[in-house]
Amino acid sequence: MHDPKNTLILIKKEIQEINPNSQLIVVTKTFGMSKILPIIETGHNHFGENKVQEAVEKWSTIKKTYPKIKLHMIGKLQTNKVKFAVQLFDYIHSVDNEKLAKKIADEQLKVNKKLKIFLQVNIGDENQKSGINKNNLDQLVSYCKEIELDVVGLMCIPPADINPENYFEEMKKLNNDFGFTELSMGMSSDFLLAIQHHSTYVRIGSSIFGERT
Ligand SMILES: *Cc1c(COP(=O)(O)O)cnc(C)c1O
């Protein structure tokens, strides 16, 4: 039978062999705490959710019980949810416009907290996808500096169903150009390739827990 704990250990070993500095984010969206707790109990600390409301319901209490847990917001973030996101999360991977960046900076000031921020790049230039166009990235990076957001790197979700290698390579170069130290890319299907292209945070859900329904 498929055991999430065994898969977790295997995946961590595979990551470790390529780049010991890469961090696994276990993506727990749609899964309940009964599935997640055994993973927490292995000592794993980094978890990702894509909806603020779901994350607040699932993690507010548990995070107090396990203070070492780091929560990553990996989904699209609406400005009216930023207040709750800033209170709960430690990282936001999906900042792609100035209005959202400013809202995060303002809310952080109110609660005296500073999250680590990734700027999401629409690397395949797809209409339906979130993320900033790479040609406008320069401006967003400057703006985030101005308002003192702690931007640690870039994030992407490359186009589905084609080999992501060229996109990963492009992201690696962009990240280097800006001098960022962290890079958020790679999911269940392509995380090893992403790490070979210097990803430092891979986001993995279904290969650990099984398919989401
Ligand atoms: C759901 C999700 C993941 C995890 O995807 P899997 O294919 O289940 O590993 C990674 N990143 C983002 C932004 C997601 O929404």
PDB file of C-alpha atoms and ligand atoms in Angstrom:
ATOM      1  CA  MET A   1       0.000   0.000   0.000  1.00  0.00           C
ATOM      2  CA  HIS A   2       1.075   3.568  -0.681  1.00  0.00           C
ATOM      3  CA  ASP A   3       2.511   5.065   2.497  1.00  0.00           C
ATOM      4  CA  PRO A   4       3.043   8.838   2.466  1.00  0.00           C
ATOM      5  CA  LYS A   5       5.769   8.587   5.118  1.00  0.00           C
ATOM      6  CA  ASN A   6       7.885   6.161   3.084  1.00  0.00           C
ATOM      7  CA  THR A   7       7.455   8.243  -0.039  1.00  0.00           C
ATOM      8  CA  LEU A   8       8.453  11.356   1.892  1.00  0.00           C
ATOM      9  CA  ILE A   9      11.675   9.712   3.050  1.00  0.00           C
ATOM     10  CA  LEU A  10      12.481   8.512  -0.477  1.00  0.00           C
ATOM     11  CA  ILE A  11      11.849  11.915  -2.026  1.00  0.00           C
ATOM     12  CA  LYS A  12      13.938  13.666   0.627  1.00  0.00           C
ATOM     13  CA  LYS A  13      16.793  11.279  -0.107  1.00  0.00           C
ATOM     14  CA  GLU A  14      16.569  11.944  -3.840  1.00  0.00           C
ATOM     15  CA  ILE A  15      16.606  15.705  -3.222  1.00  0.00           C
ATOM     16  CA  GLN A  16      19.506  15.434  -0.790  1.00  0.00           C
ATOM     17  CA  GLU A  17      21.635  13.566  -3.316  1.00  0.00           C
ATOM     18  CA  ILE A  18      21.400  16.370  -5.870  1.00  0.00           C
ATOM     19  CA  ASN A  19      21.366  19.440  -3.651  1.00  0.00           C
ATOM     20  CA  PRO A  20      21.423  19.149   0.153  1.00  0.00           C
ATOM     21  CA  ASN A  21      20.337  22.793   0.377  1.00  0.00           C
ATOM     22  CA  SER A  22      17.050  22.223  -1.426  1.00  0.00           C
ATOM     23  CA  GLN A  23      14.004  22.207   0.780  1.00  0.00           C
ATOM     24  CA  LEU A  24      10.928  20.051   0.272  1.00  0.00           C
ATOM     25  CA  ILE A  25       7.563  21.770   0.759  1.00  0.00           C
ATOM     26  CA  VAL A  26       4.896  19.138   1.347  1.00  0.00           C
ATOM     27  CA  VAL A  27       1.788  20.469  -0.397  1.00  0.00           C
ATOM     28  CA  THR A  28      -1.212  19.570   1.743  1.00  0.00           C
ATOM     29  CA  LYS A  29      -4.057  21.360  -0.080  1.00  0.00           C
ATOM     30  CA  THR A  30      -7.312  19.330  -0.065  1.00  0.00           C
ATOM     31  CA  PHE A  31      -5.885  16.800   2.423  1.00  0.00           C
ATOM     32  CA  GLY A  32      -7.141  16.642   5.998  1.00  0.00           C
ATOM     33  CA  MET A  33      -5.087  16.766   9.176  1.00  0.00           C
ATOM     34  CA  SER A  34      -5.421  13.012   9.715  1.00  0.00           C
ATOM     35  CA  LYS A  35      -3.315  12.519   6.581  1.00  0.00           C
ATOM     36  CA  ILE A  36      -0.934  15.356   7.422  1.00  0.00           C
ATOM     37  CA  LEU A  37      -0.194  14.576  11.084  1.00  0.00           C
ATOM     38  CA  PRO A  38       1.921  11.482  10.412  1.00  0.00           C
ATOM     39  CA  ILE A  39       4.130  13.641   8.194  1.00  0.00           C
ATOM     40  CA  ILE A  40       4.424  16.316  10.908  1.00  0.00           C
ATOM     41  CA  GLU A  41       5.365  13.610  13.372  1.00  0.00           C
ATOM     42  CA  THR A  42       8.366  12.581  11.253  1.00  0.00           C
ATOM     43  CA  GLY A  43       9.750  16.041  12.079  1.00  0.00           C
ATOM     44  CA  HIS A  44       9.061  17.527   8.674  1.00  0.00           C
ATOM     45  CA  ASN A  45       8.427  21.267   9.008  1.00  0.00           C
ATOM     46  CA  HIS A  46       7.693  22.873   5.619  1.00  0.00           C
ATOM     47  CA  PHE A  47       4.125  22.687   4.307  1.00  0.00           C
ATOM     48  CA  GLY A  48       2.296  24.419   1.471  1.00  0.00           C
ATOM     49  CA  GLU A  49      -1.329  25.450   0.965  1.00  0.00           C
ATOM     50  CA  ASN A  50      -2.949  27.313  -1.924  1.00  0.00           C
ATOM     51  CA  LYS A  51      -6.058  28.784  -0.262  1.00  0.00           C
ATOM     52  CA  VAL A  52      -6.018  31.138   2.715  1.00  0.00           C
ATOM     53  CA  GLN A  53      -9.358  30.065   4.172  1.00  0.00           C
ATOM     54  CA  GLU A  54      -8.530  26.355   4.027  1.00  0.00           C
ATOM     55  CA  ALA A  55      -5.090  27.006   5.507  1.00  0.00           C
ATOM     56  CA  VAL A  56      -6.470  29.049   8.419  1.00  0.00           C
ATOM     57  CA  GLU A  57      -8.943  26.286   9.272  1.00  0.00           C
ATOM     58  CA  LYS A  58      -6.385  23.509   9.060  1.00  0.00           C
ATOM     59  CA  TRP A  59      -3.227  25.088  10.471  1.00  0.00           C
ATOM     60  CA  SER A  60      -3.999  27.848  13.008  1.00  0.00           C
ATOM     61  CA  THR A  61      -4.079  25.515  16.013  1.00  0.00           C
ATOM     62  CA  ILE A  62      -1.591  22.916  14.814  1.00  0.00           C
ATOM     63  CA  LYS A  63       1.000  25.604  14.162  1.00  0.00           C
ATOM     64  CA  LYS A  64       0.904  26.616  17.809  1.00  0.00           C
ATOM     65  CA  THR A  65       1.403  23.011  18.895  1.00  0.00           C
ATOM     66  CA  TYR A  66       4.339  22.594  16.499  1.00  0.00           C
ATOM     67  CA  PRO A  67       6.072  26.004  16.473  1.00  0.00           C
ATOM     68  CA  LYS A  68       8.804  24.792  14.111  1.00  0.00           C
ATOM     69  CA  ILE A  69       6.334  24.418  11.262  1.00  0.00           C
ATOM     70  CA  LYS A  70       6.840  26.815   8.348  1.00  0.00           C
ATOM     71  CA  LEU A  71       3.808  27.455   6.158  1.00  0.00           C
ATOM     72  CA  HIS A  72       4.072  28.425   2.508  1.00  0.00           C
ATOM     73  CA  MET A  73       1.293  30.191   0.608  1.00  0.00           C
ATOM     74  CA  ILE A  74       1.709  28.853  -2.923  1.00  0.00           C
ATOM     75  CA  GLY A  75      -1.613  29.812  -4.537  1.00  0.00           C
ATOM     76  CA  LYS A  76      -3.132  32.964  -5.954  1.00  0.00           C
ATOM     77  CA  LEU A  77      -3.577  35.539  -3.197  1.00  0.00           C
ATOM     78  CA  GLN A  78      -6.398  38.079  -3.236  1.00  0.00           C
ATOM     79  CA  THR A  79      -5.661  41.397  -1.538  1.00  0.00           C
ATOM     80  CA  ASN A  80      -8.678  41.020   0.771  1.00  0.00           C
ATOM     81  CA  LYS A  81      -7.115  37.829   2.198  1.00  0.00           C
ATOM     82  CA  VAL A  82      -3.661  39.289   2.781  1.00  0.00           C
ATOM     83  CA  LYS A  83      -4.348  40.185   6.396  1.00  0.00           C
ATOM     84  CA  PHE A  84      -5.051  36.544   7.282  1.00  0.00           C
ATOM     85  CA  ALA A  85      -2.242  35.251   5.086  1.00  0.00           C
ATOM     86  CA  VAL A  86       0.339  37.468   6.793  1.00  0.00           C
ATOM     87  CA  GLN A  87      -0.808  36.285  10.214  1.00  0.00           C
ATOM     88  CA  LEU A  88      -0.593  32.583   9.363  1.00  0.00           C
ATOM     89  CA  PHE A  89       2.087  32.040   6.720  1.00  0.00           C
ATOM     90  CA  ASP A  90       5.875  32.309   6.834  1.00  0.00           C
ATOM     91  CA  TYR A  91       6.433  32.454   3.069  1.00  0.00           C
ATOM     92  CA  ILE A  92       4.383  33.734   0.134  1.00  0.00           C
ATOM     93  CA  HIS A  93       5.345  32.342  -3.271  1.00  0.00           C
ATOM     94  CA  SER A  94       2.774  34.108  -5.412  1.00  0.00           C
ATOM     95  CA  VAL A  95       3.432  37.846  -5.412  1.00  0.00           C
ATOM     96  CA  ASP A  96       3.013  39.083  -8.986  1.00  0.00           C
ATOM     97  CA  ASN A  97       1.850  42.716  -8.800  1.00  0.00           C
ATOM     98  CA  GLU A  98       2.550  45.959  -6.945  1.00  0.00           C
ATOM     99  CA  LYS A  99      -0.864  46.263  -5.336  1.00  0.00           C
ATOM    100  CA  LEU A 100      -0.480  42.875  -3.677  1.00  0.00           C
ATOM    101  CA  ALA A 101       3.104  43.624  -2.673  1.00  0.00           C
ATOM    102  CA  LYS A 102       2.054  46.904  -1.041  1.00  0.00           C
ATOM    103  CA  LYS A 103      -0.805  45.263   0.829  1.00  0.00           C
ATOM    104  CA  ILE A 104       1.552  42.633   2.226  1.00  0.00           C
ATOM    105  CA  ALA A 105       4.053  45.304   3.302  1.00  0.00           C
ATOM    106  CA  ASP A 106       1.284  47.278   5.053  1.00  0.00           C
ATOM    107  CA  GLU A 107      -0.134  44.254   6.886  1.00  0.00           C
ATOM    108  CA  GLN A 108       3.335  43.149   7.958  1.00  0.00           C
ATOM    109  CA  LEU A 109       3.969  46.504   9.564  1.00  0.00           C
ATOM    110  CA  LYS A 110       0.750  46.233  11.572  1.00  0.00           C
ATOM    111  CA  VAL A 111       1.709  42.892  13.108  1.00  0.00           C
ATOM    112  CA  ASN A 112       5.477  43.422  13.147  1.00  0.00           C
ATOM    113  CA  LYS A 113       6.207  40.318  11.108  1.00  0.00           C
ATOM    114  CA  LYS A 114       8.319  39.837   7.991  1.00  0.00           C
ATOM    115  CA  LEU A 115       7.532  36.988   5.618  1.00  0.00           C
ATOM    116  CA  LYS A 116       9.876  35.638   2.992  1.00  0.00           C
ATOM    117  CA  ILE A 117       8.559  36.501  -0.439  1.00  0.00           C
ATOM    118  CA  PHE A 118       8.862  34.880  -3.855  1.00  0.00           C
ATOM    119  CA  LEU A 119       7.836  36.715  -7.013  1.00  0.00           C
ATOM    120  CA  GLN A 120       5.813  34.461  -9.308  1.00  0.00           C
ATOM    121  CA  VAL A 121       6.873  34.603 -12.955  1.00  0.00           C
ATOM    122  CA  ASN A 122       4.546  33.558 -15.784  1.00  0.00           C
ATOM    123  CA  ILE A 123       7.492  31.917 -17.474  1.00  0.00           C
ATOM    124  CA  GLY A 124       5.497  30.320 -20.308  1.00  0.00           C
ATOM    125  CA  ASP A 125       3.650  33.588 -20.942  1.00  0.00           C
ATOM    126  CA  GLU A 126       0.297  31.775 -20.673  1.00  0.00           C
ATOM    127  CA  ASN A 127      -2.930  33.792 -20.665  1.00  0.00           C
ATOM    128  CA  GLN A 128      -4.668  31.715 -18.009  1.00  0.00           C
ATOM    129  CA  LYS A 129      -1.744  31.678 -15.569  1.00  0.00           C
ATOM    130  CA  SER A 130      -0.864  33.984 -12.713  1.00  0.00           C
ATOM    131  CA  GLY A 131       2.573  35.468 -12.487  1.00  0.00           C
ATOM    132  CA  ILE A 132       4.295  38.523 -13.822  1.00  0.00           C
ATOM    133  CA  ASN A 133       5.681  38.650 -17.343  1.00  0.00           C
ATOM    134  CA  LYS A 134       9.463  38.381 -17.203  1.00  0.00           C
ATOM    135  CA  ASN A 135       9.771  41.682 -19.083  1.00  0.00           C
ATOM    136  CA  ASN A 136       8.058  43.507 -16.200  1.00  0.00           C
ATOM    137  CA  LEU A 137       9.982  41.785 -13.463  1.00  0.00           C
ATOM    138  CA  ASP A 138      12.650  44.453 -13.153  1.00  0.00           C
ATOM    139  CA  GLN A 139      10.088  47.033 -12.157  1.00  0.00           C
ATOM    140  CA  LEU A 140       8.379  44.793  -9.600  1.00  0.00           C
ATOM    141  CA  VAL A 141      11.710  43.866  -8.004  1.00  0.00           C
ATOM    142  CA  SER A 142      12.607  47.567  -7.634  1.00  0.00           C
ATOM    143  CA  TYR A 143       9.211  48.357  -6.171  1.00  0.00           C
ATOM    144  CA  CYS A 144       9.484  45.550  -3.610  1.00  0.00           C
ATOM    145  CA  LYS A 145      12.882  46.874  -2.538  1.00  0.00           C
ATOM    146  CA  GLU A 146      11.392  50.338  -2.119  1.00  0.00           C
ATOM    147  CA  ILE A 147       8.680  49.065   0.217  1.00  0.00           C
ATOM    148  CA  GLU A 148      11.177  46.772   1.981  1.00  0.00           C
ATOM    149  CA  LEU A 149       9.649  43.400   1.197  1.00  0.00           C
ATOM    150  CA  ASP A 150      12.033  40.544   1.901  1.00  0.00           C
ATOM    151  CA  VAL A 151      12.102  39.049  -1.599  1.00  0.00           C
ATOM    152  CA  VAL A 152      14.229  35.905  -1.505  1.00  0.00           C
ATOM    153  CA  GLY A 153      13.672  34.598  -5.020  1.00  0.00           C
ATOM    154  CA  LEU A 154      11.487  33.798  -8.003  1.00  0.00           C
ATOM    155  CA  MET A 155       8.808  31.140  -8.383  1.00  0.00           C
ATOM    156  CA  CYS A 156       7.196  29.544 -11.439  1.00  0.00           C
ATOM    157  CA  ILE A 157       4.736  26.921 -12.597  1.00  0.00           C
ATOM    158  CA  PRO A 158       5.858  26.052 -16.127  1.00  0.00           C
ATOM    159  CA  PRO A 159       3.365  25.113 -18.871  1.00  0.00           C
ATOM    160  CA  ALA A 160       1.872  21.654 -18.429  1.00  0.00           C
ATOM    161  CA  ASP A 161       2.519  18.706 -20.714  1.00  0.00           C
ATOM    162  CA  ILE A 162       5.785  19.875 -22.204  1.00  0.00           C
ATOM    163  CA  ASN A 163       9.355  19.379 -21.061  1.00  0.00           C
ATOM    164  CA  PRO A 164       9.987  22.182 -18.516  1.00  0.00           C
ATOM    165  CA  GLU A 165      13.769  22.103 -18.873  1.00  0.00           C
ATOM    166  CA  ASN A 166      14.130  25.295 -20.932  1.00  0.00           C
ATOM    167  CA  TYR A 167      11.809  27.156 -18.549  1.00  0.00           C
ATOM    168  CA  PHE A 168      13.769  25.975 -15.511  1.00  0.00           C
ATOM    169  CA  GLU A 169      16.985  27.085 -17.179  1.00  0.00           C
ATOM    170  CA  GLU A 170      15.514  30.498 -17.940  1.00  0.00           C
ATOM    171  CA  MET A 171      14.294  30.858 -14.343  1.00  0.00           C
ATOM    172  CA  LYS A 172      17.730  29.952 -13.023  1.00  0.00           C
ATOM    173  CA  LYS A 173      19.286  32.684 -15.172  1.00  0.00           C
ATOM    174  CA  LEU A 174      16.690  35.286 -14.168  1.00  0.00           C
ATOM    175  CA  ASN A 175      17.165  34.411 -10.513  1.00  0.00           C
ATOM    176  CA  ASN A 176      20.946  34.793 -10.860  1.00  0.00           C
ATOM    177  CA  ASP A 177      20.589  38.105 -12.711  1.00  0.00           C
ATOM    178  CA  PHE A 178      18.657  39.532  -9.775  1.00  0.00           C
ATOM    179  CA  GLY A 179      21.063  38.027  -7.267  1.00  0.00           C
ATOM    180  CA  PHE A 180      18.401  36.024  -5.454  1.00  0.00           C
ATOM    181  CA  THR A 181      19.485  33.071  -3.323  1.00  0.00           C
ATOM    182  CA  GLU A 182      16.259  31.023  -3.370  1.00  0.00           C
ATOM    183  CA  LEU A 183      14.290  29.598  -6.283  1.00  0.00           C
ATOM    184  CA  SER A 184      10.851  27.975  -5.997  1.00  0.00           C
ATOM    185  CA  MET A 185      10.133  25.495  -8.779  1.00  0.00           C
ATOM    186  CA  GLY A 186       9.491  21.801  -9.296  1.00  0.00           C
ATOM    187  CA  MET A 187       6.422  19.721  -8.440  1.00  0.00           C
ATOM    188  CA  SER A 188       5.687  15.974  -8.291  1.00  0.00           C
ATOM    189  CA  SER A 189       6.364  15.391 -11.967  1.00  0.00           C
ATOM    190  CA  ASP A 190       9.540  17.411 -12.404  1.00  0.00           C
ATOM    191  CA  PHE A 191      11.210  18.171  -9.073  1.00  0.00           C
ATOM    192  CA  LEU A 192      14.485  16.371  -9.806  1.00  0.00           C
ATOM    193  CA  LEU A 193      14.920  18.321 -13.025  1.00  0.00           C
ATOM    194  CA  ALA A 194      14.076  21.538 -11.160  1.00  0.00           C
ATOM    195  CA  ILE A 195      16.756  20.879  -8.554  1.00  0.00           C
ATOM    196  CA  GLN A 196      19.296  20.231 -11.291  1.00  0.00           C
ATOM    197  CA  HIS A 197      18.465  23.784 -12.369  1.00  0.00           C
ATOM    198  CA  HIS A 198      19.183  25.115  -8.892  1.00  0.00           C
ATOM    199  CA  SER A 199      15.705  25.113  -7.398  1.00  0.00           C
ATOM    200  CA  THR A 200      15.961  25.497  -3.616  1.00  0.00           C
ATOM    201  CA  TYR A 201      12.274  24.917  -2.798  1.00  0.00           C
ATOM    202  CA  VAL A 202      10.319  22.124  -4.487  1.00  0.00           C
ATOM    203  CA  ARG A 203       6.558  21.885  -3.886  1.00  0.00           C
ATOM    204  CA  ILE A 204       5.270  18.324  -3.833  1.00  0.00           C
ATOM    205  CA  GLY A 205       1.768  17.032  -3.094  1.00  0.00           C
ATOM    206  CA  SER A 206       0.361  14.180  -5.130  1.00  0.00           C
ATOM    207  CA  SER A 207       3.416  11.946  -5.222  1.00  0.00           C
ATOM    208  CA  ILE A 208       3.365  11.914  -1.421  1.00  0.00           C
ATOM    209  CA  PHE A 209      -0.363  11.735  -0.681  1.00  0.00           C
ATOM    210  CA  GLY A 210      -1.727  10.291  -3.922  1.00  0.00           C
ATOM    211  CA  GLU A 211      -4.015  12.023  -6.391  1.00  0.00           C
ATOM    212  CA  ARG A 212      -6.314  14.782  -5.116  1.00  0.00           C
ATOM    213  CA  THR A 213     -10.025  14.205  -5.684  1.00  0.00           C
TER     214      THR A 213
HETATM  215  C1  LIG B   1      -0.771  21.854  -6.018  1.00  0.00           C
HETATM  216  C2  LIG B   1       0.477  22.598  -6.234  1.00  0.00           C
HETATM  217  C3  LIG B   1       1.728  21.956  -6.182  1.00  0.00           C
HETATM  218  C4  LIG B   1       1.882  20.462  -5.957  1.00  0.00           C
HETATM  219  O1  LIG B   1       1.534  19.767  -7.102  1.00  0.00           O
HETATM  220  P1  LIG B   1       1.702  18.174  -7.185  1.00  0.00           P
HETATM  221  O2  LIG B   1       1.675  17.901  -8.638  1.00  0.00           O
HETATM  222  O3  LIG B   1       0.569  17.586  -6.436  1.00  0.00           O
HETATM  223  O4  LIG B   1       3.007  17.826  -6.589  1.00  0.00           O
HETATM  224  C5  LIG B   1       2.859  22.727  -6.373  1.00  0.00           C
HETATM  225  N1  LIG B   1       2.792  24.048  -6.591  1.00  0.00           N
HETATM  226  C6  LIG B   1       1.620  24.708  -6.638  1.00  0.00           C
HETATM  227  C7  LIG B   1       1.611  26.173  -6.875  1.00  0.00           C
HETATM  228  C8  LIG B   1       0.429  24.001  -6.469  1.00  0.00           C
HETATM  229  O5  LIG B   1      -0.744  24.664  -6.523  1.00  0.00           O
END
